[in-house]
CSV table of N, CA and C and ligand atoms in Angstrom, one decimal:
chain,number,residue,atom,x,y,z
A,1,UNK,N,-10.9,37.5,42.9
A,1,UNK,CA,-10.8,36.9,44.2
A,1,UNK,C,-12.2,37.0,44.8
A,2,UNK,N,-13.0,35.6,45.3
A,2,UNK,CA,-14.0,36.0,46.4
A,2,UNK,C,-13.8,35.5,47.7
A,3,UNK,N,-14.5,36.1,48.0
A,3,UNK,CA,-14.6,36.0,50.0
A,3,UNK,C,-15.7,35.8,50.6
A,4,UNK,N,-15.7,34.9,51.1
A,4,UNK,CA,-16.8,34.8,51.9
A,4,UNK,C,-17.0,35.2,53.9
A,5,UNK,N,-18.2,35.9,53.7
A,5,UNK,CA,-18.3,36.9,54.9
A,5,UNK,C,-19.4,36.0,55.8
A,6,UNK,N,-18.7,35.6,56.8
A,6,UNK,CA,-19.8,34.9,57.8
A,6,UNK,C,-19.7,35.7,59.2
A,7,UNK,N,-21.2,35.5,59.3
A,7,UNK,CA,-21.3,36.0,60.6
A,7,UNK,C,-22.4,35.1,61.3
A,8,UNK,N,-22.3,35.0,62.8
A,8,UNK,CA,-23.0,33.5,63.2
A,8,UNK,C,-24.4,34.5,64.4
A,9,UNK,N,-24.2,33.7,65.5
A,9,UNK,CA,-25.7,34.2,66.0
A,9,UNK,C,-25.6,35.2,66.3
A,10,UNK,N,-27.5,36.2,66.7
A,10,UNK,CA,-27.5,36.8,66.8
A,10,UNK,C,-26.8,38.2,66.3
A,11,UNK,N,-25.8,38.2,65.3
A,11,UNK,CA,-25.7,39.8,65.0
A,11,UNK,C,-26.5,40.0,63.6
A,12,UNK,N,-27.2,39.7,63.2
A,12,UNK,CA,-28.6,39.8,62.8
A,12,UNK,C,-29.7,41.0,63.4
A,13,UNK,N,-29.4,41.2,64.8
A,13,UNK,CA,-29.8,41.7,65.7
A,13,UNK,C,-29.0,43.2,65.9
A,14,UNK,N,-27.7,43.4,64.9
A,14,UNK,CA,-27.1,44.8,65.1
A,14,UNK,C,-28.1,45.4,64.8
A,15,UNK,N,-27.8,46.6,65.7
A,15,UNK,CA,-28.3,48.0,65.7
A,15,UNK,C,-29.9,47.9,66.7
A,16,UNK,N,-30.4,46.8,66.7
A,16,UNK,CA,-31.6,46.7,67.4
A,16,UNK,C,-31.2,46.9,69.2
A,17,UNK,N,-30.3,45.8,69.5
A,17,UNK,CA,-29.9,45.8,70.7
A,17,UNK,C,-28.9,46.1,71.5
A,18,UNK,N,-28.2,46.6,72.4
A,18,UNK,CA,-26.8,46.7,72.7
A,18,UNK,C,-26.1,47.7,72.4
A,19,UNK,N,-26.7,48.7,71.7
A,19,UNK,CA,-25.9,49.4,71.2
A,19,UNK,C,-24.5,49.9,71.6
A,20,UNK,N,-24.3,50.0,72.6
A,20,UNK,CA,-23.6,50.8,73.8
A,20,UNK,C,-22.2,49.3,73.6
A,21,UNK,N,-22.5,48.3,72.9
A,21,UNK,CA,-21.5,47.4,72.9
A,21,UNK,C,-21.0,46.9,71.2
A,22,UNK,N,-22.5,47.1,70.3
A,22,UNK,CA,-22.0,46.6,69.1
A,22,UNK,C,-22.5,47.5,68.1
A,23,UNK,N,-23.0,49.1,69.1
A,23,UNK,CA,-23.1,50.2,68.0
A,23,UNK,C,-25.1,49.9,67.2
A,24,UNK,N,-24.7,51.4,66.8
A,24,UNK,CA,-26.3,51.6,66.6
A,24,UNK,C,-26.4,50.9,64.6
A,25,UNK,N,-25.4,50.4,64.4
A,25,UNK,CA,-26.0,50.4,62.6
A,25,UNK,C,-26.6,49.0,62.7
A,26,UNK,N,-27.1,48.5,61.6
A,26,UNK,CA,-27.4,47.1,61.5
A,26,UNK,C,-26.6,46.4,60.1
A,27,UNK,N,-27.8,45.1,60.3
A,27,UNK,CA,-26.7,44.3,59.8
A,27,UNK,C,-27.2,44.5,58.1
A,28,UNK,N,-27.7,44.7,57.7
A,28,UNK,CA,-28.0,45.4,56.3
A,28,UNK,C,-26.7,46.6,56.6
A,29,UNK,N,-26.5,47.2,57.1
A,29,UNK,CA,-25.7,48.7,56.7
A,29,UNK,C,-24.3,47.9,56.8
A,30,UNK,N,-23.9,46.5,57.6
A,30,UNK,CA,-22.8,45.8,57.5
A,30,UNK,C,-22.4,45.3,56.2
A,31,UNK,N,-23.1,44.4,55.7
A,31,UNK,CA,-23.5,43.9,54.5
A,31,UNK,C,-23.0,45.1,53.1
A,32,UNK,N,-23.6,46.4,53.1
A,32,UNK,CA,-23.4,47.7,52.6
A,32,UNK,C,-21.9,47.9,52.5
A,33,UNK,N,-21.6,48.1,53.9
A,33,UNK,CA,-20.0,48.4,54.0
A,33,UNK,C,-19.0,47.3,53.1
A,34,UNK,N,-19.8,46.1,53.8
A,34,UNK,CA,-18.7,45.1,53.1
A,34,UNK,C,-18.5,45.2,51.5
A,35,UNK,N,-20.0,45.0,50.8
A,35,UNK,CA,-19.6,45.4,49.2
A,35,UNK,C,-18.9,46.6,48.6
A,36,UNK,N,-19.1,48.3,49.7
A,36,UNK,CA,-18.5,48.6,49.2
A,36,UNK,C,-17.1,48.8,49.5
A,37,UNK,N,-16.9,47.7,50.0
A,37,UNK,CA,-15.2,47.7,50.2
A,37,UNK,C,-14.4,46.4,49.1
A,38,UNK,N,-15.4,45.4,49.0
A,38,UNK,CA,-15.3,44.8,48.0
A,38,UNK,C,-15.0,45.2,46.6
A,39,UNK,N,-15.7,46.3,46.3
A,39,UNK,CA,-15.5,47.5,45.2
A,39,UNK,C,-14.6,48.2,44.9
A,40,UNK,N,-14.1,48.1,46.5
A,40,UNK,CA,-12.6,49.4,46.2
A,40,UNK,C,-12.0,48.1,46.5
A,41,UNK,N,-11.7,47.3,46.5
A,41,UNK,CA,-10.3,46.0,46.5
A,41,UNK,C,-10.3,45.5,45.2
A,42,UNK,N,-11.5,45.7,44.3
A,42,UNK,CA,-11.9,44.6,42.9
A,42,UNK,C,-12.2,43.2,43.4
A,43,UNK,N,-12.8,42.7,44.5
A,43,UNK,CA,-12.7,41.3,44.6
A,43,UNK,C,-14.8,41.1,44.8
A,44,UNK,N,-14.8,39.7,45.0
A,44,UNK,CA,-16.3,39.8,45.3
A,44,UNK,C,-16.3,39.3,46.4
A,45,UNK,N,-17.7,39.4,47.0
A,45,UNK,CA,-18.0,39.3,48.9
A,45,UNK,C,-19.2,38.8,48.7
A,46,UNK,N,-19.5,37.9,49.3
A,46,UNK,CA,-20.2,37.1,49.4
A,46,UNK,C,-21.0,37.3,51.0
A,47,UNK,N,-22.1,37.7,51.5
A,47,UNK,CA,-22.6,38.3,53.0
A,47,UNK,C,-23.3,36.8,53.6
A,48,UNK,N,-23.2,36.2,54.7
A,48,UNK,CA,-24.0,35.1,55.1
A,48,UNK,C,-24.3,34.4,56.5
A,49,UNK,N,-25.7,34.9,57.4
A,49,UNK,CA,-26.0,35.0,58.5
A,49,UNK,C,-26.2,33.8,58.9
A,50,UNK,N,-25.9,33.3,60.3
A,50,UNK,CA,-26.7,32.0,60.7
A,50,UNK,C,-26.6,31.7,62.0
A,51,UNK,N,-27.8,31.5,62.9
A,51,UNK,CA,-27.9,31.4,63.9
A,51,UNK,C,-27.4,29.9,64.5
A,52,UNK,N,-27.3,29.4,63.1
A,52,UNK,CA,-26.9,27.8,63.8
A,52,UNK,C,-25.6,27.2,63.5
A,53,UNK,N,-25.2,26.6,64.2
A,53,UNK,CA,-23.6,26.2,64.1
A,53,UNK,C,-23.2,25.2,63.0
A,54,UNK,N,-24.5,24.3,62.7
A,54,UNK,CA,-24.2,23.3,61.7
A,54,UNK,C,-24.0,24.2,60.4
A,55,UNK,N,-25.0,25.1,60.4
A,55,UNK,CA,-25.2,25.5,58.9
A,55,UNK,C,-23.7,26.6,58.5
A,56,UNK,N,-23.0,27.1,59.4
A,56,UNK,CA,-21.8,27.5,59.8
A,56,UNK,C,-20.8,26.8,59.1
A,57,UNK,N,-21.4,25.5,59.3
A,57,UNK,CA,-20.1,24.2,59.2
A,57,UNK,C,-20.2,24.3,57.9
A,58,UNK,N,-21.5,24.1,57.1
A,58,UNK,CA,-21.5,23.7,56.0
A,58,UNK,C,-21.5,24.7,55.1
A,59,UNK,N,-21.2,25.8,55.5
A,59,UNK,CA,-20.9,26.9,54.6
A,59,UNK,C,-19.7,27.3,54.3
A,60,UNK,N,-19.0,26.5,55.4
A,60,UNK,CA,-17.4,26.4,55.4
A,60,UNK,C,-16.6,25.6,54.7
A,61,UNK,N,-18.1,24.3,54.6
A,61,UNK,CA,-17.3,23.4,54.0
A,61,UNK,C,-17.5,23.6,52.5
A,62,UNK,N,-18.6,24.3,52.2
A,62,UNK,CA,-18.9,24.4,50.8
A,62,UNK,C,-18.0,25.5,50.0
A,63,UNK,N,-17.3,26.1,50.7
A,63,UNK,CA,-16.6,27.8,50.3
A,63,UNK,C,-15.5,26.7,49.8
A,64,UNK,N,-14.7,25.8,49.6
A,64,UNK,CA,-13.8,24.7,49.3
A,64,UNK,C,-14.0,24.8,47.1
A,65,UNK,N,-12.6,25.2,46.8
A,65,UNK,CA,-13.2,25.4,46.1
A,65,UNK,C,-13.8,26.6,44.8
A,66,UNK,N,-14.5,27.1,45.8
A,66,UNK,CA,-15.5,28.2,45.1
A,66,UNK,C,-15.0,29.5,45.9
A,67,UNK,N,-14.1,29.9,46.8
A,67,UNK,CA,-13.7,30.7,47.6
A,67,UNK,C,-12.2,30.9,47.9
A,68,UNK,N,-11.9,32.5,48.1
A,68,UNK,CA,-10.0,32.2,48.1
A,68,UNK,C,-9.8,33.2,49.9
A,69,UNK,N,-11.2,33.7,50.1
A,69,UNK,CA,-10.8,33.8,52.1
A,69,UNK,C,-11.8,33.7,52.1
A,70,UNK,N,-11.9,33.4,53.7
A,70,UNK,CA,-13.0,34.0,55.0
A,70,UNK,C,-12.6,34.4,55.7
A,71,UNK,N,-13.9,35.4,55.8
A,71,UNK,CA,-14.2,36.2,57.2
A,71,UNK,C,-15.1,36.1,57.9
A,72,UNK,N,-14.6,35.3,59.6
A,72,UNK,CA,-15.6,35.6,60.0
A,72,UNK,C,-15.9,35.8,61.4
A,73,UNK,N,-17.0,36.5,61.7
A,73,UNK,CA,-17.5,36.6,63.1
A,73,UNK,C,-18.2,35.6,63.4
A,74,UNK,N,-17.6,34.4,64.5
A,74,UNK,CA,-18.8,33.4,64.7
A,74,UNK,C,-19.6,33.5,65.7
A,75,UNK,N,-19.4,34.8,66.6
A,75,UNK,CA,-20.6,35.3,67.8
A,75,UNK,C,-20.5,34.3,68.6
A,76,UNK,N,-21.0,34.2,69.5
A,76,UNK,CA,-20.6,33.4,71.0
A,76,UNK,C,-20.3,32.3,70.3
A,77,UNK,N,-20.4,31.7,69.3
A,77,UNK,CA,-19.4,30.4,69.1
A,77,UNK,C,-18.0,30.4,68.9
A,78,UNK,N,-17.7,31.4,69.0
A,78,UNK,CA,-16.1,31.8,69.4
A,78,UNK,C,-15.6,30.9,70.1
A,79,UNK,N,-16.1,31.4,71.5
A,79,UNK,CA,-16.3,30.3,72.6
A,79,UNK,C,-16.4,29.1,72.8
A,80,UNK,N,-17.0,28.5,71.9
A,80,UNK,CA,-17.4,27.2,72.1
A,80,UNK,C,-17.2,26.1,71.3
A,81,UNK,N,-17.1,26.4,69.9
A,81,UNK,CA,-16.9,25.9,68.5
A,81,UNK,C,-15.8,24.8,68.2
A,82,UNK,N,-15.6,23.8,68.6
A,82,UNK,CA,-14.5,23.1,67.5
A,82,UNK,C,-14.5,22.9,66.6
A,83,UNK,N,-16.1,22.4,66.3
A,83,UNK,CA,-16.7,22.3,65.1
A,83,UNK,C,-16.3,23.4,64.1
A,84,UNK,N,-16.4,24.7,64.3
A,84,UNK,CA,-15.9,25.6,63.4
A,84,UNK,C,-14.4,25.7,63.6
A,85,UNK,N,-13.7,25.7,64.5
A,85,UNK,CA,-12.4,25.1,64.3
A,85,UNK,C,-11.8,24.0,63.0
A,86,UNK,N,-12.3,23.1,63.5
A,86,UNK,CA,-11.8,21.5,62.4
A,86,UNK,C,-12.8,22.5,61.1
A,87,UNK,N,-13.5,23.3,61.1
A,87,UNK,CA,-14.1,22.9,59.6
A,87,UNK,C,-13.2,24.2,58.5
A,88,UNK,N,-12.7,25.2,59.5
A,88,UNK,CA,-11.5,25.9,59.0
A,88,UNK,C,-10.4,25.5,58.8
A,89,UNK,N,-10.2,24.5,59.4
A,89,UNK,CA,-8.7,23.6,59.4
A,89,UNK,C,-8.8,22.7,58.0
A,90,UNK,N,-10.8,21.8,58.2
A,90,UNK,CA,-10.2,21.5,56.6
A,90,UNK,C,-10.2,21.5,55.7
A,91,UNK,N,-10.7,23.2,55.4
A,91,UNK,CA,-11.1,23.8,54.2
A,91,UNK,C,-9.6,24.6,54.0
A,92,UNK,N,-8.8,24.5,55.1
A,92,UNK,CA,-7.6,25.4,54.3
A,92,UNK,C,-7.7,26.5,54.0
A,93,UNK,N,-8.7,27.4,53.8
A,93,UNK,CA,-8.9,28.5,53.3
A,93,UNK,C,-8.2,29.5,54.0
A,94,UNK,N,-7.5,30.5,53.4
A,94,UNK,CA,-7.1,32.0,54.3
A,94,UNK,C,-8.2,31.9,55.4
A,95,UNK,N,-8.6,32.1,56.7
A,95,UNK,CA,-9.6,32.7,57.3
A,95,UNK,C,-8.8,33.5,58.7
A,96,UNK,N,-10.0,35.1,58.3
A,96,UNK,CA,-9.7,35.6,59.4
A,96,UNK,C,-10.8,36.0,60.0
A,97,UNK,N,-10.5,36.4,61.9
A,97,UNK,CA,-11.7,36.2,62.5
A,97,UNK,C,-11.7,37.9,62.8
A,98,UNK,N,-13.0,38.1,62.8
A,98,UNK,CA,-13.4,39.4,63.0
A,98,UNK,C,-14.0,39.6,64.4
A,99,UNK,N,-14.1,40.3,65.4
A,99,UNK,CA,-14.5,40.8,66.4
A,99,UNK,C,-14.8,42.4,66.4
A,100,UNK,N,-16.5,42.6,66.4
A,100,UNK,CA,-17.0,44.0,66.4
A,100,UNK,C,-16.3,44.6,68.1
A,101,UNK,N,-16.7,44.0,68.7
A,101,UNK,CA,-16.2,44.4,70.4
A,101,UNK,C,-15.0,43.6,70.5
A,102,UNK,N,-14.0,43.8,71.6
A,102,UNK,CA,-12.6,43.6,72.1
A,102,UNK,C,-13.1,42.5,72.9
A,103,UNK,N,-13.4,41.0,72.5
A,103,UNK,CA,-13.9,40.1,73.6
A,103,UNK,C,-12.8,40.1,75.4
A,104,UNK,N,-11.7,40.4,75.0
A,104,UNK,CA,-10.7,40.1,75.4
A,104,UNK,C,-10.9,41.0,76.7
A,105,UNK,N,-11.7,42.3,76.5
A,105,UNK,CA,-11.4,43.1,77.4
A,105,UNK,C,-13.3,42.7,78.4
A,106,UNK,N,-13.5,42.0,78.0
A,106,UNK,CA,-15.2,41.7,78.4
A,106,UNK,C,-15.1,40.4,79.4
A,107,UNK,N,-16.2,39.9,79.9
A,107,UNK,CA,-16.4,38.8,80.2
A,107,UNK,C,-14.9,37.8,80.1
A,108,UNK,N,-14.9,37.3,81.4
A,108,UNK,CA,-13.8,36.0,81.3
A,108,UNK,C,-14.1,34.5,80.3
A,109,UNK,N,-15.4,34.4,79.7
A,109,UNK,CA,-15.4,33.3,79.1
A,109,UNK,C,-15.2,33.8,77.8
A,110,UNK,N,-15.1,35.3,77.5
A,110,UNK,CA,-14.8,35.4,76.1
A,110,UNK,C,-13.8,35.5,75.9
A,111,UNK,N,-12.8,35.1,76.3
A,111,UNK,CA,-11.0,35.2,76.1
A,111,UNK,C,-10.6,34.1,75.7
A,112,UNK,N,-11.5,33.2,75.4
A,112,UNK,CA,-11.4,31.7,74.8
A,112,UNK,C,-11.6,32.0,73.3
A,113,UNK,N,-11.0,31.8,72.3
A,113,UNK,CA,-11.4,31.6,71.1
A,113,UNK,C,-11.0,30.1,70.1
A,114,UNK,N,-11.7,29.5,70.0
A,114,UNK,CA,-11.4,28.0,69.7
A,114,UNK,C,-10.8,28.2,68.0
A,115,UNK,N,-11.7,29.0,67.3
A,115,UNK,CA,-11.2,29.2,65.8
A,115,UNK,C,-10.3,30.0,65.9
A,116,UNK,N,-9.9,30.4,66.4
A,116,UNK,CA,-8.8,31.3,66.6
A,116,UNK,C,-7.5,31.0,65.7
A,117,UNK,N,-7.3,29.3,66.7
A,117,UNK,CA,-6.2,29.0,65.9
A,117,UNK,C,-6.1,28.6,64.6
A,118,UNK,N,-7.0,28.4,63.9
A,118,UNK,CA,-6.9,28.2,62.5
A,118,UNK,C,-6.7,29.3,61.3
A,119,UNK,N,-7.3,30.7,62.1
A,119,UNK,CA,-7.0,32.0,61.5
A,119,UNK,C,-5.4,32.3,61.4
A,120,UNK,N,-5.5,33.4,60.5
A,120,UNK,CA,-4.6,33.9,59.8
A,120,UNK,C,-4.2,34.8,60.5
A,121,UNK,N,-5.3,35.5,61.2
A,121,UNK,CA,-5.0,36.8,61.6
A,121,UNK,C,-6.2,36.7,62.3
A,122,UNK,N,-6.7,37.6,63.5
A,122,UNK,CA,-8.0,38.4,64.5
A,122,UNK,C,-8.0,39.4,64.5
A,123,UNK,N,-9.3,40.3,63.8
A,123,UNK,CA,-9.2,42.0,64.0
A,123,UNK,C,-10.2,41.7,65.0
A,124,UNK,N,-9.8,42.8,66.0
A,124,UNK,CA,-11.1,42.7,67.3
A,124,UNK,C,-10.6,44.0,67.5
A,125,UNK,N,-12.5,45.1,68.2
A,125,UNK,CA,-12.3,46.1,68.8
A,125,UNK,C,-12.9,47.1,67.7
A,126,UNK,N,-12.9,46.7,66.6
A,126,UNK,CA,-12.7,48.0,65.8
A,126,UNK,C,-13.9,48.3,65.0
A,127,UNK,N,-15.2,47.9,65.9
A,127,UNK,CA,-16.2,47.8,65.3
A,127,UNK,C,-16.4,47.0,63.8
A,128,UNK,N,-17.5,48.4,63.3
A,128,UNK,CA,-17.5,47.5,61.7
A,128,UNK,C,-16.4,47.4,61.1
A,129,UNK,N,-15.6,48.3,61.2
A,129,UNK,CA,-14.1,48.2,60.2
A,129,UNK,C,-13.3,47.4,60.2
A,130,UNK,N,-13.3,46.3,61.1
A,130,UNK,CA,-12.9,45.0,61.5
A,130,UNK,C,-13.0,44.2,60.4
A,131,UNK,N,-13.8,44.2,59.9
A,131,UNK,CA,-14.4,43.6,58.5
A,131,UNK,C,-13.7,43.9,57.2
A,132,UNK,N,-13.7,45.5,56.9
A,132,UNK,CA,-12.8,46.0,56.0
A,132,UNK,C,-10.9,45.8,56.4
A,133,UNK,N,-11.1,45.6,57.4
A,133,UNK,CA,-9.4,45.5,57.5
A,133,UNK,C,-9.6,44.0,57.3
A,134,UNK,N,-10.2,43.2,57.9
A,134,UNK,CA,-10.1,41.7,57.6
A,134,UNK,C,-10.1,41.5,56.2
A,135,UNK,N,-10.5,42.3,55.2
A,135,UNK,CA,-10.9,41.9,53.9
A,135,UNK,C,-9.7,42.3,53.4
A,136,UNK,N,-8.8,43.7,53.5
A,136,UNK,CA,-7.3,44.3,53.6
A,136,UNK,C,-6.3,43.1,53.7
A,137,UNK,N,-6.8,42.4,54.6
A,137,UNK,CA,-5.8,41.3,54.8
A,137,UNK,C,-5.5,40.1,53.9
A,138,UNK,N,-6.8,39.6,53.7
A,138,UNK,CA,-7.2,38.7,52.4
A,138,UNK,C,-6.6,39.4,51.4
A,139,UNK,N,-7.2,40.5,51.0
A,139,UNK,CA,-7.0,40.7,49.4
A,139,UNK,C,-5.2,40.8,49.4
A,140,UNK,N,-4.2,41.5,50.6
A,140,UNK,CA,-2.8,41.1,50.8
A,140,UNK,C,-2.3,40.3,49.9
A,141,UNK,N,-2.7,39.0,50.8
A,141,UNK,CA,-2.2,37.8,51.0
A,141,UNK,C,-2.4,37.5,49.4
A,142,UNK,N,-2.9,38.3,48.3
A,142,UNK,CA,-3.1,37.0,47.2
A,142,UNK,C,-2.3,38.1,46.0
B,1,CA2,O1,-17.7,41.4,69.3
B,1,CA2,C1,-18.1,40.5,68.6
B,1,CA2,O2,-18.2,40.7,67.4
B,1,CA2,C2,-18.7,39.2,69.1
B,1,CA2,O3,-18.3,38.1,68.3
B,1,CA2,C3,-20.2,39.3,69.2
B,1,CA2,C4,-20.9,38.1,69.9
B,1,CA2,C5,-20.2,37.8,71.2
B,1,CA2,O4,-20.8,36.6,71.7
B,1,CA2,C6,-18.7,37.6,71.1
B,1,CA2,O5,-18.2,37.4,72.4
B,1,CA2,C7,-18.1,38.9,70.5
B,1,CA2,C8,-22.3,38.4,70.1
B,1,CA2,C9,-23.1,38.9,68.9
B,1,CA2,C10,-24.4,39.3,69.4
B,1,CA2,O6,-24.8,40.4,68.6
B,1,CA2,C11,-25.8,41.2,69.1
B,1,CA2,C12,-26.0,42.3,68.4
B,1,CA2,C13,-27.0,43.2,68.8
B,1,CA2,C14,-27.8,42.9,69.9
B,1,CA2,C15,-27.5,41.8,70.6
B,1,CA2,C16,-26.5,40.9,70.2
């Protein structure tokens, strides 16, 4: 089984800034976690940052194929994204969405999640572990 692990803007930037909301590790020590959870499932993980929403698209569209889930955090494109909406819808893939922080309990514009509905499932809140349970979930399903 592989998976592919996306994460969109700015959390690149874990552990540098914010801590007090998305925690002091970075995104290398995320990356870390994810493989070795990939290790204890037997499957492989694939790690892949991007500040931009096209390249988002096209990494979604390229997982078609070559990939049997996603996971991902799309960071304020949560909010905003159809584009990553339709490109989860037309890749079919398992995808579930990850949230380091509880957007839900933050800001009123983050209670909007547009990919939302194409997912399988939302872990939110649970920091990095959100990741390993999202991966929990994939490896489930197959
Ligand atoms: O809680 C999450 O994982 C979010 O997806 C993170 C996004 C935010 O826009 C969503 O509402 C919730 C922001 C990621 C920014 O990450 C940073 C990390 C360190 C310092 C500054 C930003």
């Amino acid at each position: 089984m592989k998976i592919l692990v996306l994460n969109g803007p700015n959390l690149n930037m874990l552990g540098i800034r914010e801590p007090e909301i998305y925690g002091k590790a970075t995104y290398n020590d995320l990356v870390a976690l994810i493989h070795a959870q990939a290790e204890r499932l037997g499957v492989e993980a694939v790690c892949r940052q991007s500040n931009h929403e096209g390249v988002l698209v096209d990494w979604i569209q390229q997982a078609l194929g070559e990939y049997d889930g996603i996971v991902i955090n799309p960071g304020a494109y949560t909010h905003t994204s159809v584009a990553l909406l339709d490109a989860v819808k037309a890749v079919g893939i398992p995808t579930v969405e990850v949230h380091i922080s509880d957007p839900d309990t933050r800001e009123e514009f983050r209670r909007v999640s547009y990919v939302r509905a194409a997912c399988v499932a939302t872990v939110k809140g649970l920091g990095f572990d959100g990741y390993v349970r999202a991966m929990e979930i994939l490896a489930d399903r197959v």
